[in-house]
């Protein structure tokens, strides 16, 4: 009757409202992370400098003293917080795209690992969500394995930002940090390195599956020195969430980007996503495209204290072949045609 119709309409309205609220929470969760990625470090540095010039200077001075005392903590992979990694905001972050983590093989807790993550994308959204939070269940899928996402060491010189990053299990991508975690932190550690780095980010664009890998062999040498198994990881959809202006080799734009990359460590990209209030406008929010991160089969690596170039080249070639096979095996399952080829540069 009429009462049932009214009740049904109210239920529809309730669920519509709930859906809208969840969508807004997803947008807010992604926006806060994008702003953190782009401006948190600089903003916190400027605020700290400002406080030093006010009557509250003692607070800033105490933090700076703590910063000096605590300077080496990031390279040891310390101060991981399971509470932060399990924040509800990361589940909304995951569902915005959505992001998925696919396990293909078990990992032994008696071994250490170096995951090679591909491709970089603009911001490495899949890498962050899958390995620096528990939103996709990395600890449940790989029990006993502690993931450490490696990022630019310069981020850990920024006040407040460094502490925020450490709480997610993020560490500097330098030799000191990787050596410490793989040699003095027991077994069951997995360091995730976005191998292509800033150079790869310059070429990422929707519809393109390419990785910068041919001359990236340092991670293989580190794996050999510590006897850490290599694990290829490919994130389908990572390049789809932002559109970028690609400068051709030899152009003034590419020259500026490479200068930044060489001297500062990152390459400034001209990119855009969707707007905050409409998907039909440009903005900083990524497009809500699915990102599926597939963790491949580990490659057993022997421990060689001083590996020769020939040994590094040999295991590097095995790694490249494994990555290509991983891509070919799963490409059709995640929306790519069988004819799609992974471009290795």
XYZ file of C-alpha atoms in Angstrom, residues 46-261:
216
model
C 57.811 27.134 6.607
C 55.522 26.850 9.639
C 58.436 25.715 11.809
C 60.554 28.648 10.618
C 57.677 31.026 11.377
C 57.210 29.640 14.902
C 60.916 30.235 15.555
C 60.234 33.939 15.023
C 57.313 34.088 17.471
C 56.906 33.898 21.242
C 56.442 30.143 20.848
C 59.989 29.701 19.520
C 60.835 27.274 22.323
C 58.411 24.688 20.877
C 60.128 24.831 17.488
C 63.563 24.738 19.147
C 62.639 21.618 21.102
C 61.404 19.915 17.931
C 64.609 20.821 16.081
C 66.672 19.410 18.955
C 64.614 16.220 18.736
C 65.128 16.169 14.982
C 68.909 16.203 15.387
C 68.768 13.442 18.002
C 66.393 11.356 15.860
C 68.084 11.990 12.492
C 69.091 8.385 11.750
C 65.814 6.724 12.735
C 64.308 6.710 9.204
C 67.190 4.703 7.724
C 66.557 1.976 10.314
C 62.933 1.599 9.289
C 61.783 2.484 12.779
C 58.572 3.950 14.205
C 56.117 1.965 12.110
C 52.602 2.376 13.515
C 50.017 -0.338 12.950
C 47.422 2.123 14.215
C 48.239 4.594 11.430
C 48.502 1.848 8.813
C 44.982 0.695 9.772
C 43.302 4.105 9.681
C 39.817 3.962 8.131
C 40.823 6.789 5.796
C 43.015 4.364 3.856
C 40.042 2.113 3.140
C 38.209 5.072 1.622
C 41.413 5.854 -0.299
C 41.438 2.257 -1.630
C 37.778 2.296 -2.639
C 38.034 5.589 -4.565
C 39.870 3.899 -7.480
C 39.562 1.000 -6.359
C 43.007 -0.476 -5.580
C 43.607 -4.228 -5.278
C 46.601 -6.338 -4.253
C 46.968 -9.723 -5.971
C 49.176 -12.421 -4.444
C 50.534 -15.090 -6.785
C 53.027 -16.922 -4.534
C 53.800 -17.385 -0.870
C 56.818 -15.645 0.665
C 58.993 -17.358 3.255
C 59.494 -15.488 6.513
C 63.025 -16.894 6.686
C 64.078 -14.803 3.672
C 64.406 -11.089 2.949
C 63.068 -9.550 -0.254
C 63.438 -6.621 -2.597
C 60.238 -5.901 -4.509
C 60.710 -4.066 -7.786
C 57.584 -1.960 -8.274
C 56.551 -0.935 -11.813
C 55.512 1.498 -13.183
C 56.151 4.641 -11.129
C 53.159 6.614 -12.365
C 52.898 10.231 -11.248
C 52.607 9.568 -7.507
C 52.946 5.817 -6.998
C 49.407 5.566 -5.637
C 49.281 1.776 -5.812
C 52.639 1.388 -4.102
C 51.560 3.597 -1.213
C 48.124 2.064 -0.672
C 49.272 -1.549 -0.937
C 52.499 -1.422 1.066
C 52.294 1.592 3.405
C 48.772 0.885 4.648
C 46.773 -2.216 5.496
C 43.858 -1.205 3.269
C 44.422 -4.067 0.807
C 45.478 -6.585 3.456
C 49.191 -6.930 2.737
C 49.909 -8.347 6.223
C 47.144 -10.933 5.847
C 48.196 -11.951 2.356
C 51.877 -12.160 3.279
C 51.880 -13.097 6.989
C 55.165 -12.507 8.774
C 56.475 -10.158 6.057
C 57.218 -6.510 6.982
C 56.956 -4.220 3.931
C 59.076 -1.055 3.725
C 58.246 1.294 0.869
C 61.419 3.185 -0.123
C 61.129 6.810 -1.224
C 63.344 9.869 -1.733
C 65.716 10.454 1.189
C 65.037 14.193 0.941
C 61.510 13.641 2.273
C 62.990 12.621 5.614
C 64.714 15.978 6.024
C 61.312 17.666 6.177
C 59.903 18.224 9.703
C 56.656 16.428 10.580
C 56.482 14.848 7.105
C 59.318 12.482 8.066
C 57.380 11.256 11.110
C 54.213 10.820 9.076
C 56.074 8.737 6.485
C 57.813 6.576 9.087
C 54.471 5.721 10.704
C 53.472 3.998 7.461
C 56.668 1.933 7.291
C 58.299 4.145 4.646
C 62.099 4.435 4.544
C 64.718 6.325 2.469
C 65.699 4.740 -0.832
C 69.443 4.828 -0.218
C 72.120 2.237 0.381
C 72.509 2.918 4.121
C 68.829 2.333 4.804
C 68.517 -0.768 2.633
C 71.749 -2.252 4.028
C 70.524 -1.762 7.587
C 67.061 -3.274 7.066
C 68.360 -6.276 5.130
C 71.318 -7.033 7.409
C 70.401 -5.897 10.940
C 66.655 -6.313 11.129
C 66.332 -10.081 10.975
C 64.375 -11.871 8.237
C 60.928 -11.396 6.783
C 61.662 -7.881 5.502
C 60.483 -6.700 2.084
C 61.799 -3.422 0.705
C 59.664 -2.040 -2.113
C 61.709 -0.003 -4.593
C 60.010 1.892 -7.418
C 62.838 1.019 -9.778
C 62.060 3.449 -12.600
C 62.044 6.427 -10.242
C 61.708 10.007 -11.429
C 62.950 9.174 -14.923
C 60.078 6.764 -15.445
C 57.498 9.243 -14.160
C 58.349 11.578 -17.070
C 56.964 9.070 -19.575
C 53.877 7.807 -17.799
C 50.630 8.516 -19.580
C 47.277 6.705 -19.960
C 47.359 3.790 -22.374
C 51.127 3.350 -22.137
C 52.811 0.404 -20.427
C 56.540 1.084 -20.289
C 59.188 0.736 -17.601
C 62.646 2.255 -17.157
C 64.712 -0.791 -16.292
C 67.477 -1.646 -18.760
C 70.149 0.396 -16.972
C 68.660 0.160 -13.458
C 70.802 -2.540 -11.859
C 71.655 -1.149 -8.437
C 68.747 -2.951 -6.776
C 70.002 -6.259 -8.187
C 73.482 -5.628 -6.771
C 71.975 -4.884 -3.360
C 69.950 -8.087 -3.541
C 73.094 -10.095 -4.291
C 75.089 -8.481 -1.485
C 72.415 -9.432 1.042
C 71.065 -12.617 -0.531
C 67.612 -11.026 -0.715
C 65.191 -12.567 -3.203
C 63.916 -10.327 -5.991
C 60.171 -10.050 -6.553
C 58.752 -8.374 -9.692
C 55.604 -6.324 -9.085
C 53.456 -4.764 -11.786
C 50.627 -2.345 -11.092
C 48.034 -2.371 -13.864
C 46.297 1.004 -14.102
C 48.968 3.061 -12.324
C 49.497 5.167 -15.448
C 45.778 5.714 -16.027
C 44.933 7.985 -13.075
C 46.625 11.185 -14.305
C 47.139 12.823 -17.694
C 50.541 14.358 -18.315
C 52.156 16.711 -20.805
C 55.001 14.659 -22.283
C 58.002 16.677 -23.463
C 59.991 15.144 -26.292
C 63.664 14.334 -25.855
C 65.746 17.400 -26.738
C 62.976 19.882 -25.928
C 63.451 22.685 -23.396
C 60.795 21.149 -21.161
C 62.578 17.791 -20.957
C 65.894 19.627 -20.340
C 64.399 21.409 -17.308
C 62.898 18.175 -15.985
C 66.199 16.314 -16.253
C 68.090 19.134 -14.520
C 65.666 18.957 -11.601
C 65.960 15.175 -11.527
